CSV table of N, CA, C and O in Angstrom, one decimal:
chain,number,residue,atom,x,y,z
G,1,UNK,N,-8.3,-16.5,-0.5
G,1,UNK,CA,-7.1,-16.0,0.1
G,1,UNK,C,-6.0,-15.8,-0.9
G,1,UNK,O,-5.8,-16.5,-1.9
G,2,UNK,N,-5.1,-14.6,-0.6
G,2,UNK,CA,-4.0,-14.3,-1.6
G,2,UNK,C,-2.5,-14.4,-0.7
G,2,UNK,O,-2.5,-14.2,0.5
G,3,UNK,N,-1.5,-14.7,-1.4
G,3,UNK,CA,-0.5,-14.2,-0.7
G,3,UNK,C,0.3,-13.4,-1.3
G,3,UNK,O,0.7,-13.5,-2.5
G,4,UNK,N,0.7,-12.5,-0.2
G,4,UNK,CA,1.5,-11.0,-0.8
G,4,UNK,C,3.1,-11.3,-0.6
G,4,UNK,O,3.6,-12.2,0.1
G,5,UNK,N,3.7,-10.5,-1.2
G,5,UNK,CA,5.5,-10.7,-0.7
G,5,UNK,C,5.9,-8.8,-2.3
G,5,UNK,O,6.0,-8.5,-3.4
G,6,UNK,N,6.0,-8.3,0.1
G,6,UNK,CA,6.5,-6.9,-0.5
G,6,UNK,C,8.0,-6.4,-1.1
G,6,UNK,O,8.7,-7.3,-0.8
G,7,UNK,N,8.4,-5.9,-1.4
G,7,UNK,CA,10.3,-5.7,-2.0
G,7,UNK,C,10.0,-4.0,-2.4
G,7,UNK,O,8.9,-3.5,-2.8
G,8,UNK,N,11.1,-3.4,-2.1
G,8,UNK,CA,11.6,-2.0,-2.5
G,8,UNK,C,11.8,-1.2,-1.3
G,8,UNK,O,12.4,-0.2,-1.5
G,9,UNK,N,11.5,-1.4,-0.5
G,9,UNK,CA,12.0,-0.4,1.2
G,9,UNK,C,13.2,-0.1,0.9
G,9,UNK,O,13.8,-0.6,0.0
G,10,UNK,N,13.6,0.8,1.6
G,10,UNK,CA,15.4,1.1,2.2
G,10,UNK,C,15.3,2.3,2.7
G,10,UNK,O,14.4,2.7,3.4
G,11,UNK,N,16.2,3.0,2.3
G,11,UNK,CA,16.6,4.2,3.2
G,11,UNK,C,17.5,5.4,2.4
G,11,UNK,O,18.6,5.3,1.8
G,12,UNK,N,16.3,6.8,2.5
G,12,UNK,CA,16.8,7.8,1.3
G,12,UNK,C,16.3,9.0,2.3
G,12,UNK,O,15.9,8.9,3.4
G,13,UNK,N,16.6,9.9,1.7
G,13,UNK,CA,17.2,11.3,2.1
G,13,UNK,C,15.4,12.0,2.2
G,13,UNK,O,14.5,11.4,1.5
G,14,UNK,N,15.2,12.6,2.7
G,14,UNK,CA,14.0,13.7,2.7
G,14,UNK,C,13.8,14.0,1.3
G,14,UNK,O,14.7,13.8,0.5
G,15,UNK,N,12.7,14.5,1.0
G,15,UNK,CA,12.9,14.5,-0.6
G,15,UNK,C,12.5,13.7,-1.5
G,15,UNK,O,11.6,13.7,-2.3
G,16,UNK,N,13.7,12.9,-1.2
G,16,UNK,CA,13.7,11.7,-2.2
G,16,UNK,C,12.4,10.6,-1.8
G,16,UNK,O,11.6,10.5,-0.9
G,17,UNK,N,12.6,9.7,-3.3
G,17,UNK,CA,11.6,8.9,-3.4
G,17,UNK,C,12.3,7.7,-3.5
G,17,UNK,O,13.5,7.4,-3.7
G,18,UNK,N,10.8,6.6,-3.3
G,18,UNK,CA,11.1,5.7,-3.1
G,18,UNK,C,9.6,4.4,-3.8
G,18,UNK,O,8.4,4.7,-3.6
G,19,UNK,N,9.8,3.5,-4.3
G,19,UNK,CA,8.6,2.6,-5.3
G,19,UNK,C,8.5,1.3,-4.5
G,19,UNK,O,9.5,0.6,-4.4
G,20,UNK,N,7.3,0.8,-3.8
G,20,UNK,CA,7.2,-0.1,-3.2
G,20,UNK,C,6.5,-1.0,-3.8
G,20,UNK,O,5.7,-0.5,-4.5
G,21,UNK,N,6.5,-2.5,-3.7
G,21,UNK,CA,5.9,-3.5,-5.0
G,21,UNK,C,5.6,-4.5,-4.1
G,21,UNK,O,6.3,-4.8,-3.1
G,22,UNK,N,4.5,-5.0,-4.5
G,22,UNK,CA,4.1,-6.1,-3.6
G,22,UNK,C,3.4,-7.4,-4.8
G,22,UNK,O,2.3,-7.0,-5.3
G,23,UNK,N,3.8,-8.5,-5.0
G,23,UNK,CA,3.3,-9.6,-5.9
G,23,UNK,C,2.1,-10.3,-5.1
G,23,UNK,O,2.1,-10.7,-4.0
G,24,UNK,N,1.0,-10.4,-5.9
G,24,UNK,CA,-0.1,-11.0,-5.4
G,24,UNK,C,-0.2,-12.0,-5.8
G,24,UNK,O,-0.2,-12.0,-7.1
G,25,UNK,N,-0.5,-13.3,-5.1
G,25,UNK,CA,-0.9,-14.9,-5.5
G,25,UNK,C,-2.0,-15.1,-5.2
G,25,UNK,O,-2.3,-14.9,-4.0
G,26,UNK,N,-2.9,-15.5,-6.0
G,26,UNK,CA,-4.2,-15.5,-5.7
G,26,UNK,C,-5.1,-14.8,-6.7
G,26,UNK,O,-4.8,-14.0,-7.5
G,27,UNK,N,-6.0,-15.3,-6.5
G,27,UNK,CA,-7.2,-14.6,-7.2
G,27,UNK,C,-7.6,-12.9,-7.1
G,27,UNK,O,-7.9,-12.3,-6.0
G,28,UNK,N,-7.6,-12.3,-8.4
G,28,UNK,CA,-7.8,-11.0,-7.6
G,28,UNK,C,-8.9,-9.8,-7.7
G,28,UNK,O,-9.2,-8.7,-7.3
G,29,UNK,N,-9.5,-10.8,-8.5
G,29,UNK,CA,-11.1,-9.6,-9.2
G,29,UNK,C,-11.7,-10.1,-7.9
G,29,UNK,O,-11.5,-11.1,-7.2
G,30,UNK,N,-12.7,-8.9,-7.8
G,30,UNK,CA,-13.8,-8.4,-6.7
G,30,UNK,C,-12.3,-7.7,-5.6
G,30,UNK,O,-12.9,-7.8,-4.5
G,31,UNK,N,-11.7,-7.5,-5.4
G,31,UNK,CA,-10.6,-7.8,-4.2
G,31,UNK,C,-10.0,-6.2,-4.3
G,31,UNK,O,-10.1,-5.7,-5.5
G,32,UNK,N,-9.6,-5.3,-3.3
G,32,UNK,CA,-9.3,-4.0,-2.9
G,32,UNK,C,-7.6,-4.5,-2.7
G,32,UNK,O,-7.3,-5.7,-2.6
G,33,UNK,N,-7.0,-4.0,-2.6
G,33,UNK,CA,-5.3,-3.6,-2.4
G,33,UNK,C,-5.4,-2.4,-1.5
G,33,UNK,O,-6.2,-1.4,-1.4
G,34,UNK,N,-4.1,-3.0,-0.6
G,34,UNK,CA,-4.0,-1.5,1.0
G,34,UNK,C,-2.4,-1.2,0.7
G,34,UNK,O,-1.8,-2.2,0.3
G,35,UNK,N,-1.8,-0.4,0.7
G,35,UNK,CA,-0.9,0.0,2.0
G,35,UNK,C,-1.2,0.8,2.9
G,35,UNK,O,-2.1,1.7,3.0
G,36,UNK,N,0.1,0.3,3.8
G,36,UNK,CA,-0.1,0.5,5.1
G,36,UNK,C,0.9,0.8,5.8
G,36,UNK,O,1.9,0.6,5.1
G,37,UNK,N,1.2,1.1,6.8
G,37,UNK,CA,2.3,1.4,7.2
G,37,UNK,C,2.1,1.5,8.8
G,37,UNK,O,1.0,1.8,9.3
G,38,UNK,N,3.3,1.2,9.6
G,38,UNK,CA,3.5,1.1,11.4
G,38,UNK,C,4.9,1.5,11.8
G,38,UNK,O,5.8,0.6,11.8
G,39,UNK,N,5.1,2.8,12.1
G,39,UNK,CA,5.9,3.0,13.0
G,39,UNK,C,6.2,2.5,14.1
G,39,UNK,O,5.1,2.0,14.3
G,40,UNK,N,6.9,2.3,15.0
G,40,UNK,CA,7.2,2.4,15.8
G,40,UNK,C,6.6,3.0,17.5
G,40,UNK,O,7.0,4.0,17.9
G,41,UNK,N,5.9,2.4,17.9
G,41,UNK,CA,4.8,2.9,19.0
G,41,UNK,C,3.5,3.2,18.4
G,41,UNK,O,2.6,3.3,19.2
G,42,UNK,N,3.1,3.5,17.1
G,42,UNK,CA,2.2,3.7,16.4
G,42,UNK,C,1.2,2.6,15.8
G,42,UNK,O,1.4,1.4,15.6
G,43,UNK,N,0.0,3.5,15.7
G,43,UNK,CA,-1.0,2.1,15.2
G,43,UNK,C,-0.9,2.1,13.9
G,43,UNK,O,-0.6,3.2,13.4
G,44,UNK,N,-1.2,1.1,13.0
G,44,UNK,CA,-1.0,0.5,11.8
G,44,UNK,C,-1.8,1.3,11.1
G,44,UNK,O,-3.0,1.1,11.3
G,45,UNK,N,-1.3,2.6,10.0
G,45,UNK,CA,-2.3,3.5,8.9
G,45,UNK,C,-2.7,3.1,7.9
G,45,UNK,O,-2.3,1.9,7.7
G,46,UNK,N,-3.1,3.4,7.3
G,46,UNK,CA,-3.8,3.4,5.8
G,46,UNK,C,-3.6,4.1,4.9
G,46,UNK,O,-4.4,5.0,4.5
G,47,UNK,N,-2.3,3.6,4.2
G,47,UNK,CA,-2.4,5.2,3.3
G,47,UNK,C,-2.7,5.0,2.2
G,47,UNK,O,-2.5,6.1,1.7
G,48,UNK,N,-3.3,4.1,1.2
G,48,UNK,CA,-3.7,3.9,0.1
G,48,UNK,C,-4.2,2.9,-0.4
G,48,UNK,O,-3.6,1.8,-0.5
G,49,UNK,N,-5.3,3.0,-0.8
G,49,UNK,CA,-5.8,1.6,-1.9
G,49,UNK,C,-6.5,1.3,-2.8
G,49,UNK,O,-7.6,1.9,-2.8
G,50,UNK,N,-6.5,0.3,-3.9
G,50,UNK,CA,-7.0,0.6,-5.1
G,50,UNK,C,-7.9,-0.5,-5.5
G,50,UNK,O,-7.8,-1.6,-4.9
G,51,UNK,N,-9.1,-0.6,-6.6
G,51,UNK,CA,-10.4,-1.6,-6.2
G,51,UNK,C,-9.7,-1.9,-7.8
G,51,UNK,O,-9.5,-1.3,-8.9
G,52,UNK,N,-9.3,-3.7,-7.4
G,52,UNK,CA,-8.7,-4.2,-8.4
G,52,UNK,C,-9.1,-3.8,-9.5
G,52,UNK,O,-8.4,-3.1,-10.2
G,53,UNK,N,-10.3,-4.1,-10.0
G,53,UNK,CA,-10.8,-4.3,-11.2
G,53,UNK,C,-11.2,-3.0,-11.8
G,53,UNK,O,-11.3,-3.0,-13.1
G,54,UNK,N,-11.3,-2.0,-11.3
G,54,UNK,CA,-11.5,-0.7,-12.2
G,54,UNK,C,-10.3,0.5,-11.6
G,54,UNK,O,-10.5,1.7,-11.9
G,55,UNK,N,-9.4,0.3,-11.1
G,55,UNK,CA,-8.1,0.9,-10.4
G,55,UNK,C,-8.6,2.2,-9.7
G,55,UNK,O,-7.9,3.2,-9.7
G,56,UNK,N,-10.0,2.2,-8.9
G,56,UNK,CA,-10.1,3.2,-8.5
G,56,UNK,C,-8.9,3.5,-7.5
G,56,UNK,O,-8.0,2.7,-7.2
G,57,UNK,N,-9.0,4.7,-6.9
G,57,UNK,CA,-7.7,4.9,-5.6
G,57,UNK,C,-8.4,6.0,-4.8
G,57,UNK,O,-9.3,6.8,-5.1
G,58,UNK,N,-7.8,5.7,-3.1
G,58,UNK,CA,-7.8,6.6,-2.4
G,58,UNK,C,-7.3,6.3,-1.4
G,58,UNK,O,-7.1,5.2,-0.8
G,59,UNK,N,-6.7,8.3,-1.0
G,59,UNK,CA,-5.5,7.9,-0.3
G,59,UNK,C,-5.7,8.9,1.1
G,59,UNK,O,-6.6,9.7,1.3
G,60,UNK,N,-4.7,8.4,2.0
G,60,UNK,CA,-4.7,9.3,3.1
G,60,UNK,C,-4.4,10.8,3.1
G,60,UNK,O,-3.6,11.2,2.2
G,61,UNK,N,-4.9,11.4,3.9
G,61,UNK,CA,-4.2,13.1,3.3
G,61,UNK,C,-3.5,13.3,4.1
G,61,UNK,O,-3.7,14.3,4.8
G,62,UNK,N,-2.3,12.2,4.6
G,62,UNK,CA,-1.0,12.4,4.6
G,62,UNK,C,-0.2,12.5,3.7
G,62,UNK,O,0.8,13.2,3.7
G,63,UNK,N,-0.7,11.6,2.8
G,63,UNK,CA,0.2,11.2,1.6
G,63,UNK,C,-0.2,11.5,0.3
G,63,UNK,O,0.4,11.2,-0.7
G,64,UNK,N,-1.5,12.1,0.4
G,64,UNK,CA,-2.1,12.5,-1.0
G,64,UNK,C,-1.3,13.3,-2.0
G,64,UNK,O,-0.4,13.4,-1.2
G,65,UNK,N,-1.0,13.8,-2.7
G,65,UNK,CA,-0.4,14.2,-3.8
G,65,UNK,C,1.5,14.1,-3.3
G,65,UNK,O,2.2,15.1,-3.5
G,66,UNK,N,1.8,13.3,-3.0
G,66,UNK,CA,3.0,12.6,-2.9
G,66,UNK,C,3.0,11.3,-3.2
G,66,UNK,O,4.1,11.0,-3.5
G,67,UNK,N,2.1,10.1,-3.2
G,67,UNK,CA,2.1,8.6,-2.9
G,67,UNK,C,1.3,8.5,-3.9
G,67,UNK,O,0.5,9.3,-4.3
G,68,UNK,N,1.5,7.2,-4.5
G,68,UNK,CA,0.3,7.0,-6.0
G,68,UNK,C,0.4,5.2,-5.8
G,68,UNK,O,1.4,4.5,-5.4
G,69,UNK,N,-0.5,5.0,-6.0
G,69,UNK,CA,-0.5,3.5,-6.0
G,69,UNK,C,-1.4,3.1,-7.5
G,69,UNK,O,-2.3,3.8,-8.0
G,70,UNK,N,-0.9,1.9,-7.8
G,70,UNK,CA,-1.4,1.8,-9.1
G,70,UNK,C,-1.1,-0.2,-8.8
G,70,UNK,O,-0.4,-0.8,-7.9
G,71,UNK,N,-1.7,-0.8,-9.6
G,71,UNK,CA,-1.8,-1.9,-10.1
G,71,UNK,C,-1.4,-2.7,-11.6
G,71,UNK,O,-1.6,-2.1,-12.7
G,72,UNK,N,-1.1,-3.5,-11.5
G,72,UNK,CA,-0.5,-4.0,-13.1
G,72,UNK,C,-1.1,-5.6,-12.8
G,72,UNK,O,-0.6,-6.6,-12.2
G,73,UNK,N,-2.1,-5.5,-13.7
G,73,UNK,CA,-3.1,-6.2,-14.0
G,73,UNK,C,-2.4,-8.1,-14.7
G,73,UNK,O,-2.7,-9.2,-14.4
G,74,UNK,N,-1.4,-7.3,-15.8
G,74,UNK,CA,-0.8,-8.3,-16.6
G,74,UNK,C,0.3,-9.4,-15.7
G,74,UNK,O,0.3,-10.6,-16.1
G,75,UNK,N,1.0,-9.0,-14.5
G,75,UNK,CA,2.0,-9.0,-13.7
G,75,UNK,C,1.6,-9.3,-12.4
G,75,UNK,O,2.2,-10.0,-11.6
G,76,UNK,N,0.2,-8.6,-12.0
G,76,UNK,CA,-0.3,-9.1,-10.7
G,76,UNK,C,0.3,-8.7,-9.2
G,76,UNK,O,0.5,-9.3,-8.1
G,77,UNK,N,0.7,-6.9,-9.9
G,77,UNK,CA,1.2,-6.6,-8.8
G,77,UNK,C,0.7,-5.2,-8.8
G,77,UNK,O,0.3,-4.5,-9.7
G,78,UNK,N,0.9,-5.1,-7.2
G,78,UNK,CA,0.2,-3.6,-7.2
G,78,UNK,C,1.8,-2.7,-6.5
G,78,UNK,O,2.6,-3.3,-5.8
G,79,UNK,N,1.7,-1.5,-6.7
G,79,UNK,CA,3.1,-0.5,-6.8
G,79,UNK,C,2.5,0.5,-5.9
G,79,UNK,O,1.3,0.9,-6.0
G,80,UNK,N,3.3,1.0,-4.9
G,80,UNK,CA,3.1,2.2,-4.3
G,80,UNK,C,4.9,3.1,-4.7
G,80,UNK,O,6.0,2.7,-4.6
G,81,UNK,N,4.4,4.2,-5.0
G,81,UNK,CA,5.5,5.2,-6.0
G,81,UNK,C,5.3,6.2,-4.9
G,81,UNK,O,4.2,6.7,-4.8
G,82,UNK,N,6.5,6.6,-3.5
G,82,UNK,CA,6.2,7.6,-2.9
G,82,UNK,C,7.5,8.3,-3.3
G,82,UNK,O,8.6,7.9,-3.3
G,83,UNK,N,6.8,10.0,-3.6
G,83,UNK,CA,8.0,11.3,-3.9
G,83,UNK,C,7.4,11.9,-2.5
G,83,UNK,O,6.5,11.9,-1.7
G,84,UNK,N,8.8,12.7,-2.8
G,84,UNK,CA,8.5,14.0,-1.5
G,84,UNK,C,8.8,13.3,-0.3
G,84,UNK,O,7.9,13.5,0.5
G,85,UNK,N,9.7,12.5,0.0
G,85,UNK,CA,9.3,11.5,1.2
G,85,UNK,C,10.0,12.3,2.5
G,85,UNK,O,11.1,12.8,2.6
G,86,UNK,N,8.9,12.4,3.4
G,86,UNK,CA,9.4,13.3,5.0
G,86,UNK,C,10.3,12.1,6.2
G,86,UNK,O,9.9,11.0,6.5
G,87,UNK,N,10.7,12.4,6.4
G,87,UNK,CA,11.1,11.7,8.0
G,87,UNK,C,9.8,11.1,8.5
G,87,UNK,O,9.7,10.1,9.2
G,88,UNK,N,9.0,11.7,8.3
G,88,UNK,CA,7.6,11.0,9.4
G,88,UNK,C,6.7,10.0,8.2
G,88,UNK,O,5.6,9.8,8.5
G,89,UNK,N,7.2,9.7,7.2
G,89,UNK,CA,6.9,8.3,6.7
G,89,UNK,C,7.9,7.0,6.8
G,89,UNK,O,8.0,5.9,6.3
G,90,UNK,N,8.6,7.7,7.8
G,90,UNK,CA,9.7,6.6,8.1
G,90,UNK,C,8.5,5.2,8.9
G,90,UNK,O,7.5,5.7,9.5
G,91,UNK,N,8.7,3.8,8.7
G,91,UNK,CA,7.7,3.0,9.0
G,91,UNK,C,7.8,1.6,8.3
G,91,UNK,O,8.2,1.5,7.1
G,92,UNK,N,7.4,0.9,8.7
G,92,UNK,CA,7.3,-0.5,8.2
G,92,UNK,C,6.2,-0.5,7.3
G,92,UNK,O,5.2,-0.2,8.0
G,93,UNK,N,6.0,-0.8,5.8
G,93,UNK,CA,4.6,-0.8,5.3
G,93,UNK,C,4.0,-2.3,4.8
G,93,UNK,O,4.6,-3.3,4.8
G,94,UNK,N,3.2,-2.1,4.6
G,94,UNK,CA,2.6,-3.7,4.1
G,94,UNK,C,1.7,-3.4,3.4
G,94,UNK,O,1.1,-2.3,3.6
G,95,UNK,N,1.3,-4.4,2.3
G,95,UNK,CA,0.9,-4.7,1.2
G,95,UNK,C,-0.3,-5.7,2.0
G,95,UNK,O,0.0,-6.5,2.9
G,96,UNK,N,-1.8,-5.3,1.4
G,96,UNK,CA,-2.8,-6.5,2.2
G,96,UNK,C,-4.0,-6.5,1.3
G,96,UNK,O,-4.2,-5.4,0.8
G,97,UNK,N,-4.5,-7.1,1.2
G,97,UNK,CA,-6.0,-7.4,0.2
G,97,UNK,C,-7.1,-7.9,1.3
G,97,UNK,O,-7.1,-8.4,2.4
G,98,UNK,N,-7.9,-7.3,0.3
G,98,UNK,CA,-9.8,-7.5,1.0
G,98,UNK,C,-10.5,-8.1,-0.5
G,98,UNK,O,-10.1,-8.2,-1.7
G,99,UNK,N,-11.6,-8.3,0.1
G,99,UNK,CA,-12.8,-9.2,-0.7
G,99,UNK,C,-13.1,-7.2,-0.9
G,99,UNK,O,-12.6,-6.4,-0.1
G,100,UNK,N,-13.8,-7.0,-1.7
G,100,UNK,CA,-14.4,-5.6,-1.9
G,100,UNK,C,-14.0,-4.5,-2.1
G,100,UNK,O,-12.8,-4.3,-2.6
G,101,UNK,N,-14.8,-3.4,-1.7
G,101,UNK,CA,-14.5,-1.8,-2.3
G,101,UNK,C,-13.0,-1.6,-1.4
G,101,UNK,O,-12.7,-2.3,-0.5
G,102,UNK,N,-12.4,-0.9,-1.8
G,102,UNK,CA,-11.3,-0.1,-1.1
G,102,UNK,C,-11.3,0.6,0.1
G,102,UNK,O,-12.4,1.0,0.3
G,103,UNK,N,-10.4,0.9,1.0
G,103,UNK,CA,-10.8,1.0,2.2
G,103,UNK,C,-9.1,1.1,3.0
G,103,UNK,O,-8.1,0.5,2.7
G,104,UNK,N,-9.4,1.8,3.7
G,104,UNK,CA,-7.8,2.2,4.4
G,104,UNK,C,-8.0,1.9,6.3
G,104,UNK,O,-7.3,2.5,7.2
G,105,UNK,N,-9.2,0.6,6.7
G,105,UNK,CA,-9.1,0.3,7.6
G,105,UNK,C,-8.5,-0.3,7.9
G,105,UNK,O,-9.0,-0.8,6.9
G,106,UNK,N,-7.3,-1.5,8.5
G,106,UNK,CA,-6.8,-2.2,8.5
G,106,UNK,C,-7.7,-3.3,8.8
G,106,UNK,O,-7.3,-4.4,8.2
G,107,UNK,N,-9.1,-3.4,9.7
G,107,UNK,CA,-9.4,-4.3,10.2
G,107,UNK,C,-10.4,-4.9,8.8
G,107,UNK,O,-11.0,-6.0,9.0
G,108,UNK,N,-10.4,-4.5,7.9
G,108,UNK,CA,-11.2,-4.9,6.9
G,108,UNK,C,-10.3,-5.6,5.9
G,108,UNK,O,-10.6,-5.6,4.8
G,109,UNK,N,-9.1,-6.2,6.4
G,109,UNK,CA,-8.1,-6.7,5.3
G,109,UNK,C,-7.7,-7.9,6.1
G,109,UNK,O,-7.2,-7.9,7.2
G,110,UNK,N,-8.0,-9.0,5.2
G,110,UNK,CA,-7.7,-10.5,5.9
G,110,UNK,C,-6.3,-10.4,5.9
G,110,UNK,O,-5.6,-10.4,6.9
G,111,UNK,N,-5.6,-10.2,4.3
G,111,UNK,CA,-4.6,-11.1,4.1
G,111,UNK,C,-3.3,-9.9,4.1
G,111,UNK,O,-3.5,-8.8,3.6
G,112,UNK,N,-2.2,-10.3,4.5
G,112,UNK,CA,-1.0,-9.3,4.4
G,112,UNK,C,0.1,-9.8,4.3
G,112,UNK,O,0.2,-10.9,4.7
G,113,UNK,N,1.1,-9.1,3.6
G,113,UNK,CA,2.4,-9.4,3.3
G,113,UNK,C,3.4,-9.0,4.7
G,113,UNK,O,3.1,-8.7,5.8
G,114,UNK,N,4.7,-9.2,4.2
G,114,UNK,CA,5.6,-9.7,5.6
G,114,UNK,C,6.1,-8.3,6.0
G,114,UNK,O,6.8,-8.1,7.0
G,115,UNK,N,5.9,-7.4,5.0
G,115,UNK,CA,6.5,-5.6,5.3
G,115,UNK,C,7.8,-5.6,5.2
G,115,UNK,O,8.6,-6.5,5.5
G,116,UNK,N,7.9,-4.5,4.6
G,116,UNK,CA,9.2,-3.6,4.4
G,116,UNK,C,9.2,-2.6,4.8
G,116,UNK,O,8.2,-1.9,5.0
G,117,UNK,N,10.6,-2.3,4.9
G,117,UNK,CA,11.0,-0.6,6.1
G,117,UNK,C,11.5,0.3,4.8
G,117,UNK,O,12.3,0.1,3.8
G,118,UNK,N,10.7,1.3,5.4
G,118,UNK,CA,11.0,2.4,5.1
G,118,UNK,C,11.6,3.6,5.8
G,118,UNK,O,10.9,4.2,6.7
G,119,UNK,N,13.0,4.1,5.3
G,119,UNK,CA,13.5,5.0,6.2
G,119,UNK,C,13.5,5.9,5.9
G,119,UNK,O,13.5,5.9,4.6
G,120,UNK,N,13.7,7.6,6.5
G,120,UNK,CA,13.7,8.7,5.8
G,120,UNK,C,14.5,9.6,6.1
G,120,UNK,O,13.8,10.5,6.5
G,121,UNK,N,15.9,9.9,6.1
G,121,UNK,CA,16.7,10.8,7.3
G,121,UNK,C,16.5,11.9,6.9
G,121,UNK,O,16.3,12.1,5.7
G,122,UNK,N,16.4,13.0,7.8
G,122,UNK,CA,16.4,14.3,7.5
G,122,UNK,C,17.5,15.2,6.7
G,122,UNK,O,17.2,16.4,6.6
C-alpha cells in the first residue's frame, strides 16, 4: 500500500496550462501510476499512466498530445504537465497506484490520493 497527496490544481484560462504532482509513500517498483479525473455528474476517467519502473505511458485520446505524465524516480513523485487546457477538462483529478502494468481503469487501482480541482474558463 502507498499513500498519495496530490498539489497544483487551480483555475486558468483555456489554453493555458497547468502541472499536477502527486508524492508517493510507499514502495514503488512493480507498481503503475493513474490520473484520473471526475467531473461533476460524470464517471471517474483515465487519462494517464505510467509503469514505474521503465516510465512507459499511456494516455486517453482526450488528452493525448496535450497531457504528459512523467515520474521522478529520485523524489518519488509522479507529474502530470497539462497544455492546451479546454473547459471540458475542468474536474477533480487524482493521483492512484496499482501492483502492475499500466492501465487507465479505475477499478484496477487500490490506492488514491485526496484530488485536486481543476478549472478551466472559457
Amino acid at each position: 500500500q502507498v499513500q498519495l497527496v496530490e498539489s497544483g490544481g487551480g483555475s486558468v484560462q483555456a489554453g493555458g496550462s497547468l502541472t499536477l504532482s502527486c508524492v508517493v509513500s510507499g514502495y514503488t517498483s512493480s507498481r503503475s501510476m493513474g490520473w484520473f479525473r471526475q467531473a461533476p455528474g460524470k464517471e471517474r476517467e483515465g487519462v494517464a499512466s505510467i509503469y514505474w519502473y521503465d516510465g512507459n505511458r499511456y494516455y486517453a485520446d482526450s488528452v493525448r498530445g496535450r497531457f504528459t505524465i512523467s515520474r521522478d524516480t529520485t523524489k518519488n513523485t509522479v507529474s502530470l504537465q497539462m497544455n492546451s487546457l479546454k473547459p471540458e477538462d475542468t474536474a477533480m483529478y487524482y493521483c492512484a497506484s496499482r501492483v502492475g502494468w499500466r492501465s487507465l481503469s479505475s477499478s484496477d487501482y487500490n490506492d488514491w490520493g485526496q484530488g485536486t480541482q481543476v478549472t478551466v474558463s472559457s
